[in-house]
Amino acid sequence: MIEIKKVWREYNNGKSVSAIENVSLNIKKGEIVSIIGPSGCGKTTLLKVIAGLLKPTKGNVELNHKHLSMMFQKSILFKWKTVKENIQLPFDIKKIKKDVSNAIELVGLKGFENSYPSELSGGMQQRVALARALVTEPELLLMDEPFGALDEMKRNELNLELLRIWKETKTTMAIVTHSINEAVFLSDKVVILSDRPGKVKEIVEIKLPRPRRLEQKESLEFQRYVRWIRERLN
Amino acid sequence: MDQRKTKLKDQVRIMGIFILFLLGWELLDYLFKIKEIILPNPHEILFAITGNFNELVHHVSITGTEAILGFVLGSLISFLIAVSFVYSSKIKKTMYPYAIIIQAIPMLVLAPLLILWFGNGMLSKIIMAALVAFFPVLVNSFKGLSTIEQEELDLFESLKATKKQTFWKLRFPHTLKYLFPALKVAITLAVVGATIAEFTGSAAGIGHLIVQSSYYLETSLLFAGIVMISLVGIVFFYIVDYIEKRIVFWEKEC
């Protein structure tokens, strides 16, 4: 369980500006939570605070998860390393040697171990980034618009992949996204942030049955969630 | 196969232009009967090269050594300074403006001063070569080291990488594609720097040979010197270019 208690975060560029204000949020173990809101509302700041990359100015984050991984909109792969070597990065940094073939198989990259990132499509590159994030078997996976740079088809494909992986690993996930559709499709909870400074406007529980399938997007229930969130965002 | 054919054709054309140039030169020289001390023929230059080959190699090796040592010294120091700029914004803010201003000074004007201070041996030439190699490498290394994206740093921070790991695994490899074009400029400039310093005052080296042969109106030998030092410049350039292609293999030209 992650408890985010009344967290404030200010930036100091001459005068202090708050990025997020009084954000409280609980994420249960094994839950998928999306964070959605207008551009520049502090979604990324919130994610970085959870990750411990930024310290909250006020409030605190209680994290029982032993280790976490991050994934970003850009795949951030090293062009000078093969797929396999890129996925090994977390172990390289810890100076341990460990087999990564499980992670490669998990994200469906078998056969591409020795390819270079430049030989892969954008979607495949994000799969490599996902494998790199999962290779340490994190209890918490934080993702900042992980599929934001992909087209709709690729995004759907990777959404399904992510849910399949989640079913296997039961990793807790927090996802920052711009897409209401994606948020509803993936999540147990959608956190709507207000415009800058980001405050929690509403937390919407998504009670769609799992395993989720793309056809569900056409259901009335799904559409109702999407409309509800869209109205809260405007 | 087809691609290889067109490549071969291109190369034939490139060589053809050069041969035509030499033939035209021979022809004009023959028609207008230009004196050897003003403009020797290509074949006279060739004879000057073959006839004085050992002497030329001796001088070229001196200039080449000066250029390489200066190049290594200059690039190494400027790279280390670029690293200090990245890790200390205080150093960067105070020193970088100077680096930009000093860069505008034509370094070659310092040659007489360097001869005065460091004598007319190799040391003054090495320092001259280092000075001219310094700035292109400084500017590009700094650019490469400092254009790391926030997300990349976040990734490394989330993986709990040490500063040293972030440098060697992230910043340094990222810098290589900026560094090598600067190194190619620097090695060429280093040859120029060493030669010019030799013009100013030296007892050996290709610059010395060129100046001497101009005094004695041995124009063919002068040209031979020019050809030899040009070859050295070209060879050095392609060595760095080759190393770049081996190391920075992921930046393929389209």
Tab-separated table of C-alpha atoms in Angstrom:
chain	number	residue	atom	x	y	z
A	1	MET	CA	0.000	0.000	0.000
A	2	ILE	CA	1.187	3.468	-0.882
A	3	GLU	CA	-0.150	6.349	1.148
A	4	ILE	CA	0.310	9.829	-0.165
A	5	LYS	CA	-0.676	12.171	2.628
A	6	LYS	CA	-1.403	15.841	1.967
A	7	VAL	CA	1.582	16.280	-0.272
A	8	TRP	CA	2.635	19.724	-1.521
A	9	ARG	CA	5.489	20.365	-3.851
A	10	GLU	CA	6.786	23.789	-4.736
A	11	TYR	CA	9.342	24.834	-7.307
A	12	ASN	CA	11.664	27.668	-6.579
A	13	ASN	CA	12.535	29.708	-9.625
A	14	GLY	CA	12.981	33.088	-8.001
A	15	LYS	CA	9.572	32.869	-6.400
A	16	SER	CA	8.003	29.643	-5.279
A	17	VAL	CA	5.288	28.161	-7.454
A	18	SER	CA	3.346	25.124	-6.357
A	19	ALA	CA	3.161	22.271	-8.798
A	20	ILE	CA	0.908	20.106	-6.637
A	21	GLU	CA	-1.141	21.077	-3.615
A	22	ASN	CA	-2.557	18.951	-0.864
A	23	VAL	CA	-2.621	15.703	-2.814
A	24	SER	CA	-3.792	12.666	-0.871
A	25	LEU	CA	-4.066	9.277	-2.498
A	26	ASN	CA	-3.910	5.621	-1.549
A	27	ILE	CA	-2.766	2.967	-3.929
A	28	LYS	CA	-3.377	-0.624	-2.868
A	29	LYS	CA	-0.997	-3.433	-3.609
A	30	GLY	CA	-1.575	-4.831	-7.079
A	31	GLU	CA	-3.748	-1.918	-8.134
A	32	ILE	CA	-3.488	-0.024	-11.404
A	33	VAL	CA	-4.003	3.701	-10.918
A	34	SER	CA	-4.005	6.341	-13.639
A	35	ILE	CA	-3.309	9.995	-13.063
A	36	ILE	CA	-4.935	12.297	-15.568
A	37	GLY	CA	-5.181	16.070	-15.885
A	38	PRO	CA	-4.479	19.054	-18.123
A	39	SER	CA	-0.926	19.643	-19.405
A	40	GLY	CA	1.382	21.125	-16.811
A	41	CYS	CA	-0.885	20.255	-13.888
A	42	GLY	CA	1.857	18.485	-11.993
A	43	LYS	CA	1.184	14.881	-12.976
A	44	THR	CA	4.856	14.207	-13.585
A	45	THR	CA	5.763	16.005	-10.361
A	46	LEU	CA	3.401	13.734	-8.434
A	47	LEU	CA	4.958	10.663	-10.041
A	48	LYS	CA	8.462	11.867	-9.202
A	49	VAL	CA	7.425	12.530	-5.614
A	50	ILE	CA	6.123	8.964	-5.363
A	51	ALA	CA	9.366	7.704	-6.907
A	52	GLY	CA	11.395	9.638	-4.369
A	53	LEU	CA	13.123	11.654	-7.081
A	54	LEU	CA	11.558	14.801	-5.631
A	55	LYS	CA	11.010	15.493	-1.967
A	56	PRO	CA	7.618	16.868	-0.991
A	57	THR	CA	7.702	20.393	0.394
A	58	LYS	CA	4.943	19.416	2.822
A	59	GLY	CA	3.267	16.127	3.623
A	60	ASN	CA	4.740	12.686	3.114
A	61	VAL	CA	4.662	9.543	1.071
A	62	GLU	CA	4.583	6.179	2.772
A	63	LEU	CA	5.880	3.451	0.594
A	64	ASN	CA	5.912	-0.171	1.703
A	65	HIS	CA	7.201	-1.358	-1.623
A	66	LYS	CA	10.786	-2.423	-1.468
A	67	HIS	CA	11.727	-1.378	-4.928
A	68	LEU	CA	10.192	0.453	-7.811
A	69	SER	CA	10.917	1.029	-11.483
A	70	MET	CA	10.182	3.932	-13.762
A	71	MET	CA	9.249	4.156	-17.398
A	72	PHE	CA	8.982	7.309	-19.495
A	73	GLN	CA	7.399	8.604	-22.684
A	74	LYS	CA	10.751	8.264	-24.408
A	75	SER	CA	12.177	4.783	-24.341
A	76	ILE	CA	15.641	6.149	-23.394
A	77	LEU	CA	17.512	3.241	-24.881
A	78	PHE	CA	21.211	3.345	-25.514
A	79	LYS	CA	21.813	3.236	-29.223
A	80	TRP	CA	25.214	1.681	-28.625
A	81	LYS	CA	23.780	-1.295	-26.793
A	82	THR	CA	21.722	-4.239	-27.972
A	83	VAL	CA	18.216	-4.937	-26.718
A	84	LYS	CA	19.586	-7.451	-24.229
A	85	GLU	CA	22.318	-5.118	-22.995
A	86	ASN	CA	19.783	-2.310	-22.588
A	87	ILE	CA	17.565	-4.529	-20.466
A	88	GLN	CA	20.595	-5.472	-18.354
A	89	LEU	CA	21.191	-1.830	-17.390
A	90	PRO	CA	19.591	-2.029	-13.906
A	91	PHE	CA	21.811	-5.012	-13.092
A	92	ASP	CA	24.889	-3.321	-14.574
A	93	ILE	CA	24.318	-0.430	-12.210
A	94	LYS	CA	23.959	-2.763	-9.246
A	95	LYS	CA	27.067	-4.572	-10.514
A	96	ILE	CA	25.410	-7.970	-10.585
A	97	LYS	CA	25.054	-10.434	-13.413
A	98	LYS	CA	21.628	-11.926	-13.943
A	99	ASP	CA	19.793	-13.595	-16.727
A	100	VAL	CA	17.276	-11.303	-18.411
A	101	SER	CA	15.663	-13.782	-20.779
A	102	ASN	CA	12.501	-13.941	-18.650
A	103	ALA	CA	11.899	-10.216	-19.023
A	104	ILE	CA	12.614	-10.433	-22.741
A	105	GLU	CA	10.074	-13.198	-23.105
A	106	LEU	CA	7.533	-11.415	-20.913
A	107	VAL	CA	7.346	-8.417	-23.241
A	108	GLY	CA	7.444	-10.526	-26.403
A	109	LEU	CA	10.906	-9.566	-27.604
A	110	LYS	CA	12.276	-13.064	-28.044
A	111	GLY	CA	14.440	-13.196	-31.149
A	112	PHE	CA	15.352	-9.502	-30.904
A	113	GLU	CA	17.924	-9.845	-28.108
A	114	ASN	CA	20.824	-8.842	-30.302
A	115	SER	CA	19.118	-6.128	-32.318
A	116	TYR	CA	20.035	-2.495	-31.838
A	117	PRO	CA	17.298	-0.008	-30.870
A	118	SER	CA	17.598	1.776	-34.229
A	119	GLU	CA	16.434	-1.430	-35.911
A	120	LEU	CA	13.179	-1.470	-33.921
A	121	SER	CA	9.895	0.410	-34.332
A	122	GLY	CA	8.676	2.876	-31.710
A	123	GLY	CA	6.358	0.294	-30.181
A	124	MET	CA	9.114	-2.295	-29.945
A	125	GLN	CA	11.430	0.263	-28.344
A	126	GLN	CA	8.804	0.887	-25.657
A	127	ARG	CA	8.639	-2.880	-25.106
A	128	VAL	CA	12.390	-2.837	-24.450
A	129	ALA	CA	11.895	0.017	-21.980
A	130	LEU	CA	9.128	-1.976	-20.312
A	131	ALA	CA	11.338	-5.049	-20.065
A	132	ARG	CA	14.099	-2.946	-18.536
A	133	ALA	CA	11.609	-1.645	-15.968
A	134	LEU	CA	10.316	-5.141	-15.163
A	135	VAL	CA	13.604	-7.007	-15.104
A	136	THR	CA	14.240	-6.175	-11.447
A	137	GLU	CA	10.775	-7.547	-10.581
A	138	PRO	CA	9.625	-4.274	-9.042
A	139	GLU	CA	6.671	-4.165	-6.681
A	140	LEU	CA	5.728	-0.775	-8.032
A	141	LEU	CA	5.947	0.419	-11.617
A	142	LEU	CA	5.666	4.164	-12.241
A	143	MET	CA	4.996	5.195	-15.817
A	144	ASP	CA	5.017	8.710	-17.236
A	145	GLU	CA	2.924	8.716	-20.420
A	146	PRO	CA	4.522	5.430	-21.435
A	147	PHE	CA	2.654	5.077	-24.700
A	148	GLY	CA	2.040	8.765	-25.407
A	149	ALA	CA	4.270	8.833	-28.456
A	150	LEU	CA	2.632	5.853	-30.153
A	151	ASP	CA	-0.258	5.745	-32.601
A	152	GLU	CA	-3.641	4.440	-31.461
A	153	MET	CA	-3.164	0.909	-32.777
A	154	LYS	CA	0.216	0.479	-31.122
A	155	ARG	CA	-1.114	2.049	-27.956
A	156	ASN	CA	-3.986	-0.455	-27.782
A	157	GLU	CA	-1.616	-3.303	-28.456
A	158	LEU	CA	0.702	-2.247	-25.668
A	159	ASN	CA	-2.198	-1.583	-23.283
A	160	LEU	CA	-3.266	-5.201	-23.731
A	161	GLU	CA	0.326	-6.357	-23.257
A	162	LEU	CA	0.594	-4.343	-20.082
A	163	LEU	CA	-2.582	-5.916	-18.669
A	164	ARG	CA	-1.366	-9.380	-19.611
A	165	ILE	CA	1.933	-8.719	-17.827
A	166	TRP	CA	0.078	-7.307	-14.842
A	167	LYS	CA	-1.967	-10.489	-14.630
A	168	GLU	CA	1.249	-12.495	-14.420
A	169	THR	CA	3.197	-10.262	-12.085
A	170	LYS	CA	0.527	-8.382	-10.096
A	171	THR	CA	2.816	-5.365	-10.042
A	172	THR	CA	1.279	-2.219	-8.594
A	173	MET	CA	1.194	0.403	-11.328
A	174	ALA	CA	0.767	4.170	-11.396
A	175	ILE	CA	0.395	5.610	-14.875
A	176	VAL	CA	0.387	9.242	-15.931
A	177	THR	CA	-1.574	9.626	-19.149
A	178	HIS	CA	-3.277	12.169	-21.405
A	179	SER	CA	-5.719	9.667	-22.783
A	180	ILE	CA	-9.021	9.215	-20.961
A	181	ASN	CA	-9.633	6.025	-22.927
A	182	GLU	CA	-6.344	4.539	-21.856
A	183	ALA	CA	-6.908	5.557	-18.235
A	184	VAL	CA	-10.346	3.919	-18.086
A	185	PHE	CA	-9.229	0.838	-19.970
A	186	LEU	CA	-6.233	0.071	-17.762
A	187	SER	CA	-7.147	1.234	-14.323
A	188	ASP	CA	-8.878	0.323	-11.119
A	189	LYS	CA	-8.814	3.985	-10.164
A	190	VAL	CA	-8.468	7.187	-12.155
A	191	VAL	CA	-7.160	10.214	-10.306
A	192	ILE	CA	-8.299	13.486	-11.880
A	193	LEU	CA	-6.013	16.413	-11.160
A	194	SER	CA	-7.115	20.029	-11.547
A	195	ASP	CA	-5.257	22.634	-13.575
A	196	ARG	CA	-2.083	24.103	-12.071
A	197	PRO	CA	-1.488	23.836	-9.207
A	198	GLY	CA	-2.570	20.200	-9.300
A	199	LYS	CA	-5.091	19.195	-6.681
A	200	VAL	CA	-7.101	15.988	-6.603
A	201	LYS	CA	-10.450	16.843	-8.153
A	202	GLU	CA	-11.913	13.400	-7.972
A	203	ILE	CA	-10.909	9.780	-7.763
A	204	VAL	CA	-13.044	7.600	-10.018
A	205	GLU	CA	-13.245	3.871	-9.313
A	206	ILE	CA	-13.469	1.917	-12.545
A	207	LYS	CA	-15.579	-1.171	-11.945
A	208	LEU	CA	-15.278	-2.760	-15.372
A	209	PRO	CA	-14.732	-6.513	-15.219
A	210	ARG	CA	-11.294	-7.984	-15.789
A	211	PRO	CA	-9.659	-9.342	-17.862
A	212	ARG	CA	-10.330	-6.309	-20.001
A	213	ARG	CA	-10.822	-6.658	-23.722
A	214	LEU	CA	-10.758	-3.989	-26.436
A	215	GLU	CA	-14.457	-4.662	-27.215
A	216	GLN	CA	-15.314	-3.273	-23.799
A	217	LYS	CA	-14.398	0.168	-25.091
A	218	GLU	CA	-17.625	0.152	-27.075
A	219	SER	CA	-19.783	-0.709	-24.074
A	220	LEU	CA	-22.103	1.878	-22.552
A	221	GLU	CA	-20.472	1.474	-19.181
A	222	PHE	CA	-17.048	2.279	-20.589
A	223	GLN	CA	-18.394	5.293	-22.456
A	224	ARG	CA	-20.093	6.502	-19.284
A	225	TYR	CA	-16.771	6.492	-17.413
A	226	VAL	CA	-15.089	8.331	-20.283
A	227	ARG	CA	-17.810	10.993	-20.403
A	228	TRP	CA	-17.792	11.398	-16.637
A	229	ILE	CA	-14.036	11.973	-16.574
A	230	ARG	CA	-14.108	14.276	-19.583
A	231	GLU	CA	-16.712	16.451	-17.913
A	232	ARG	CA	-14.607	16.654	-14.740
A	233	LEU	CA	-11.558	17.657	-16.775
A	234	ASN	CA	-13.251	20.572	-18.543
B	1	MET	CA	26.179	-5.157	-56.730
B	2	ASP	CA	24.650	-2.194	-58.556
B	3	GLN	CA	25.441	0.029	-55.633
B	4	ARG	CA	29.028	-1.083	-55.683
B	5	LYS	CA	29.219	-0.319	-59.385
B	6	THR	CA	27.969	3.248	-58.976
B	7	LYS	CA	30.373	3.715	-56.082
B	8	LEU	CA	33.249	2.562	-58.279
B	9	LYS	CA	32.116	4.889	-61.060
B	10	ASP	CA	32.044	7.798	-58.600
B	11	GLN	CA	35.568	6.979	-57.510
B	12	VAL	CA	36.805	6.808	-61.086
B	13	ARG	CA	35.268	10.229	-61.698
B	14	ILE	CA	36.879	11.678	-58.568
B	15	MET	CA	40.312	10.361	-59.579
B	16	GLY	CA	39.723	11.480	-63.178
B	17	ILE	CA	39.306	15.107	-62.126
B	18	PHE	CA	42.620	14.961	-60.269
B	19	ILE	CA	44.467	13.444	-63.215
B	20	LEU	CA	42.935	16.025	-65.570
B	21	PHE	CA	44.077	18.755	-63.212
B	22	LEU	CA	47.658	17.462	-63.244
B	23	LEU	CA	47.657	17.073	-67.048
B	24	GLY	CA	46.270	20.609	-67.490
B	25	TRP	CA	48.985	21.887	-65.199
B	26	GLU	CA	51.676	20.094	-67.213
B	27	LEU	CA	50.208	21.445	-70.452
B	28	LEU	CA	49.963	25.083	-69.301
B	29	ASP	CA	53.471	24.889	-67.917
B	30	TYR	CA	54.700	23.551	-71.259
B	31	LEU	CA	52.808	26.123	-73.368
B	32	PHE	CA	53.773	29.184	-71.314
B	33	LYS	CA	57.241	27.911	-70.356
B	34	ILE	CA	56.857	28.887	-66.686
B	35	LYS	CA	60.175	28.789	-64.817
B	36	GLU	CA	60.648	26.028	-62.282
B	37	ILE	CA	61.455	28.508	-59.513
B	38	ILE	CA	58.027	30.154	-59.995
B	39	LEU	CA	55.870	27.091	-60.658
B	40	PRO	CA	57.372	23.633	-61.112
B	41	ASN	CA	55.606	20.906	-63.137
B	42	PRO	CA	53.857	18.061	-61.359
B	43	HIS	CA	56.588	15.683	-62.538
B	44	GLU	CA	59.294	18.008	-61.249
B	45	ILE	CA	57.553	18.008	-57.874
B	46	LEU	CA	57.392	14.215	-58.018
B	47	PHE	CA	61.133	14.047	-58.701
B	48	ALA	CA	61.726	16.447	-55.823
B	49	ILE	CA	59.764	14.092	-53.577
B	50	THR	CA	61.521	10.904	-54.706
B	51	GLY	CA	64.959	12.573	-54.766
B	52	ASN	CA	64.642	13.964	-51.238
B	53	PHE	CA	62.429	11.268	-49.804
B	54	ASN	CA	64.446	10.454	-46.676
B	55	GLU	CA	64.899	14.097	-45.812
B	56	LEU	CA	61.199	14.810	-46.350
B	57	VAL	CA	60.147	11.869	-44.194
B	58	HIS	CA	62.496	13.035	-41.460
B	59	HIS	CA	60.955	16.532	-41.428
B	60	VAL	CA	57.395	15.312	-41.784
B	61	SER	CA	57.809	12.878	-38.900
B	62	ILE	CA	58.924	15.741	-36.659
B	63	THR	CA	55.971	17.930	-37.607
B	64	GLY	CA	53.603	14.968	-37.377
B	65	THR	CA	54.837	14.101	-33.881
B	66	GLU	CA	54.417	17.697	-32.746
B	67	ALA	CA	50.917	17.819	-34.179
B	68	ILE	CA	49.827	14.546	-32.552
B	69	LEU	CA	51.282	15.368	-29.156
B	70	GLY	CA	49.725	18.841	-29.277
B	71	PHE	CA	46.415	17.390	-30.400
B	72	VAL	CA	46.342	14.829	-27.573
B	73	LEU	CA	47.407	17.396	-24.984
B	74	GLY	CA	44.960	20.073	-26.161
B	75	SER	CA	41.956	17.786	-26.510
B	76	LEU	CA	42.581	16.028	-23.225
B	77	ILE	CA	42.848	19.245	-21.232
B	78	SER	CA	39.844	20.818	-22.931
B	79	PHE	CA	37.755	17.679	-22.353
B	80	LEU	CA	38.619	17.722	-18.655
B	81	ILE	CA	37.702	21.399	-18.490
B	82	ALA	CA	34.378	20.647	-20.198
B	83	VAL	CA	33.740	17.974	-17.540
B	84	SER	CA	34.441	20.513	-14.790
B	85	PHE	CA	31.962	22.904	-16.467
B	86	VAL	CA	29.258	20.256	-16.327
B	87	TYR	CA	29.745	19.431	-12.668
B	88	SER	CA	30.292	22.939	-11.349
B	89	SER	CA	28.032	25.671	-12.609
B	90	LYS	CA	30.211	28.144	-10.725
B	91	ILE	CA	33.275	27.234	-12.769
B	92	LYS	CA	31.190	27.192	-15.922
B	93	LYS	CA	29.633	30.607	-15.299
B	94	THR	CA	32.982	32.260	-14.583
B	95	MET	CA	35.134	30.502	-17.155
B	96	TYR	CA	32.911	29.852	-20.156
B	97	PRO	CA	32.667	33.505	-21.242
B	98	TYR	CA	36.476	33.614	-21.277
B	99	ALA	CA	36.597	30.456	-23.331
B	100	ILE	CA	34.300	32.065	-25.896
B	101	ILE	CA	36.298	35.318	-26.014
B	102	ILE	CA	39.725	33.676	-26.134
B	103	GLN	CA	38.464	31.462	-28.941
B	104	ALA	CA	38.100	34.595	-31.104
B	105	ILE	CA	41.838	35.340	-30.815
B	106	PRO	CA	43.710	33.889	-33.787
B	107	MET	CA	46.003	31.584	-31.829
B	108	LEU	CA	48.610	31.529	-34.579
B	109	VAL	CA	49.678	35.096	-33.724
B	110	LEU	CA	51.076	33.665	-30.504
B	111	ALA	CA	53.693	31.647	-32.401
B	112	PRO	CA	56.583	34.171	-32.030
B	113	LEU	CA	55.834	34.463	-28.331
B	114	LEU	CA	55.839	30.696	-27.853
B	115	ILE	CA	59.200	30.454	-29.630
B	116	LEU	CA	60.524	33.166	-27.308
B	117	TRP	CA	59.286	31.369	-24.203
B	118	PHE	CA	59.750	27.713	-25.061
B	119	GLY	CA	62.647	27.821	-27.518
B	120	ASN	CA	62.760	26.732	-31.120
B	121	GLY	CA	62.619	23.000	-30.365
B	122	MET	CA	59.560	20.776	-30.432
B	123	LEU	CA	57.973	22.041	-27.208
B	124	SER	CA	56.881	25.407	-28.625
B	125	LYS	CA	55.262	23.631	-31.604
B	126	ILE	CA	53.474	21.127	-29.418
B	127	ILE	CA	52.036	23.955	-27.338
B	128	MET	CA	50.956	25.820	-30.471
B	129	ALA	CA	49.235	22.694	-31.800
B	130	ALA	CA	47.565	22.152	-28.411
B	131	LEU	CA	46.285	25.739	-28.351
B	132	VAL	CA	44.610	25.518	-31.755
B	133	ALA	CA	43.154	22.074	-30.972
B	134	PHE	CA	41.819	23.253	-27.630
B	135	PHE	CA	38.676	25.237	-28.419
B	136	PRO	CA	36.777	23.126	-30.916
B	137	VAL	CA	37.093	20.192	-28.519
B	138	LEU	CA	36.083	22.277	-25.506
B	139	VAL	CA	32.954	23.668	-27.126
B	140	ASN	CA	31.751	20.347	-28.526
B	141	SER	CA	32.553	18.242	-25.464
B	142	PHE	CA	30.682	20.696	-23.299
B	143	LYS	CA	27.734	20.610	-25.658
B	144	GLY	CA	27.694	16.805	-25.674
B	145	LEU	CA	28.119	16.447	-21.930
B	146	SER	CA	25.419	18.985	-21.127
B	147	THR	CA	22.687	17.975	-23.568
B	148	ILE	CA	21.497	15.023	-21.516
B	149	GLU	CA	17.740	15.006	-21.129
B	150	GLN	CA	16.035	15.229	-17.760
B	151	GLU	CA	14.239	11.912	-18.330
B	152	GLU	CA	17.575	10.172	-18.872
B	153	LEU	CA	18.881	11.550	-15.596
B	154	ASP	CA	15.607	10.567	-13.883
B	155	LEU	CA	15.995	7.031	-15.167
B	156	PHE	CA	19.507	6.791	-13.775
B	157	GLU	CA	18.425	8.331	-10.489
B	158	SER	CA	15.547	5.884	-10.192
B	159	LEU	CA	18.036	3.063	-10.751
B	160	LYS	CA	20.158	4.547	-7.957
B	161	ALA	CA	23.187	4.995	-10.189
B	162	THR	CA	26.228	6.704	-8.696
B	163	LYS	CA	27.582	9.928	-10.219
B	164	LYS	CA	30.452	7.962	-11.681
B	165	GLN	CA	28.083	5.478	-13.341
B	166	THR	CA	25.923	8.275	-14.717
B	167	PHE	CA	29.047	9.799	-16.232
B	168	TRP	CA	30.521	6.671	-17.802
B	169	LYS	CA	27.314	4.956	-18.856
B	170	LEU	CA	25.279	7.991	-19.896
B	171	ARG	CA	27.115	11.280	-20.374
B	172	PHE	CA	30.342	10.024	-21.869
B	173	PRO	CA	28.914	7.785	-24.628
B	174	HIS	CA	26.378	10.478	-25.449
B	175	THR	CA	29.224	12.990	-25.867
B	176	LEU	CA	31.146	10.900	-28.401
B	177	LYS	CA	29.025	11.893	-31.373
B	178	TYR	CA	29.735	15.571	-30.592
B	179	LEU	CA	33.366	14.943	-29.693
B	180	PHE	CA	34.545	13.237	-32.870
B	181	PRO	CA	33.643	15.995	-35.372
B	182	ALA	CA	35.591	18.374	-33.106
B	183	LEU	CA	38.525	15.967	-32.962
B	184	LYS	CA	38.615	15.881	-36.771
B	185	VAL	CA	38.797	19.670	-36.892
B	186	ALA	CA	41.341	19.693	-34.063
B	187	ILE	CA	43.767	17.211	-35.656
B	188	THR	CA	43.771	19.219	-38.893
B	189	LEU	CA	44.303	22.478	-37.020
B	190	ALA	CA	47.079	20.886	-34.963
B	191	VAL	CA	49.038	20.152	-38.163
B	192	VAL	CA	48.570	23.783	-39.254
B	193	GLY	CA	49.579	25.038	-35.803
B	194	ALA	CA	52.764	22.962	-35.680
B	195	THR	CA	53.768	23.983	-39.218
B	196	ILE	CA	53.157	27.699	-38.662
B	197	ALA	CA	55.152	27.590	-35.435
B	198	GLU	CA	57.971	25.988	-37.415
B	199	PHE	CA	57.805	28.851	-39.949
B	200	THR	CA	58.384	31.234	-37.080
B	201	GLY	CA	61.467	29.551	-35.712
B	202	SER	CA	62.786	26.011	-35.924
B	203	ALA	CA	65.751	23.879	-36.865
B	204	ALA	CA	63.741	20.996	-38.286
B	205	GLY	CA	60.275	19.996	-39.414
B	206	ILE	CA	58.354	20.489	-42.606
B	207	GLY	CA	57.707	24.176	-41.830
B	208	HIS	CA	61.447	24.653	-41.517
B	209	LEU	CA	62.034	22.871	-44.836
B	210	ILE	CA	59.400	24.966	-46.634
B	211	VAL	CA	60.851	28.243	-45.374
B	212	GLN	CA	64.415	27.138	-46.199
B	213	SER	CA	63.526	26.091	-49.732
B	214	SER	CA	61.751	29.390	-50.350
B	215	TYR	CA	64.931	31.239	-49.303
B	216	TYR	CA	67.026	29.187	-51.699
B	217	LEU	CA	64.375	29.336	-54.464
B	218	GLU	CA	64.152	25.547	-54.480
B	219	THR	CA	60.507	25.773	-55.432
B	220	SER	CA	60.133	22.098	-56.370
B	221	LEU	CA	61.303	21.105	-52.897
B	222	LEU	CA	58.962	23.700	-51.405
B	223	PHE	CA	56.082	22.088	-53.283
B	224	ALA	CA	57.280	18.657	-52.198
B	225	GLY	CA	57.043	19.873	-48.598
B	226	ILE	CA	53.523	21.175	-49.178
B	227	VAL	CA	52.469	17.869	-50.707
B	228	MET	CA	53.966	15.854	-47.854
B	229	ILE	CA	52.408	17.893	-45.064
B	230	SER	CA	49.061	17.871	-46.891
B	231	LEU	CA	49.246	14.088	-47.006
B	232	VAL	CA	49.974	14.015	-43.282
B	233	GLY	CA	46.918	16.209	-42.621
B	234	ILE	CA	44.714	14.009	-44.783
B	235	VAL	CA	45.998	10.768	-43.245
B	236	PHE	CA	45.504	12.070	-39.694
B	237	PHE	CA	41.993	13.197	-40.561
B	238	TYR	CA	41.055	9.799	-41.932
B	239	ILE	CA	42.564	7.979	-38.970
B	240	VAL	CA	40.278	9.934	-36.633
B	241	ASP	CA	37.403	9.427	-39.060
B	242	TYR	CA	38.042	5.672	-39.059
B	243	ILE	CA	38.158	5.513	-35.271
B	244	GLU	CA	34.913	7.493	-35.161
B	245	LYS	CA	33.179	5.038	-37.469
B	246	ARG	CA	34.356	2.101	-35.321
B	247	ILE	CA	33.430	3.653	-31.973
B	248	VAL	CA	30.359	5.735	-32.787
B	249	PHE	CA	28.974	2.990	-34.984
B	250	TRP	CA	25.358	3.767	-34.053
B	251	GLU	CA	25.364	7.180	-35.740
B	252	LYS	CA	25.143	5.964	-39.284
B	253	GLU	CA	25.144	8.480	-42.078
B	254	CYS	CA	22.096	8.279	-44.267
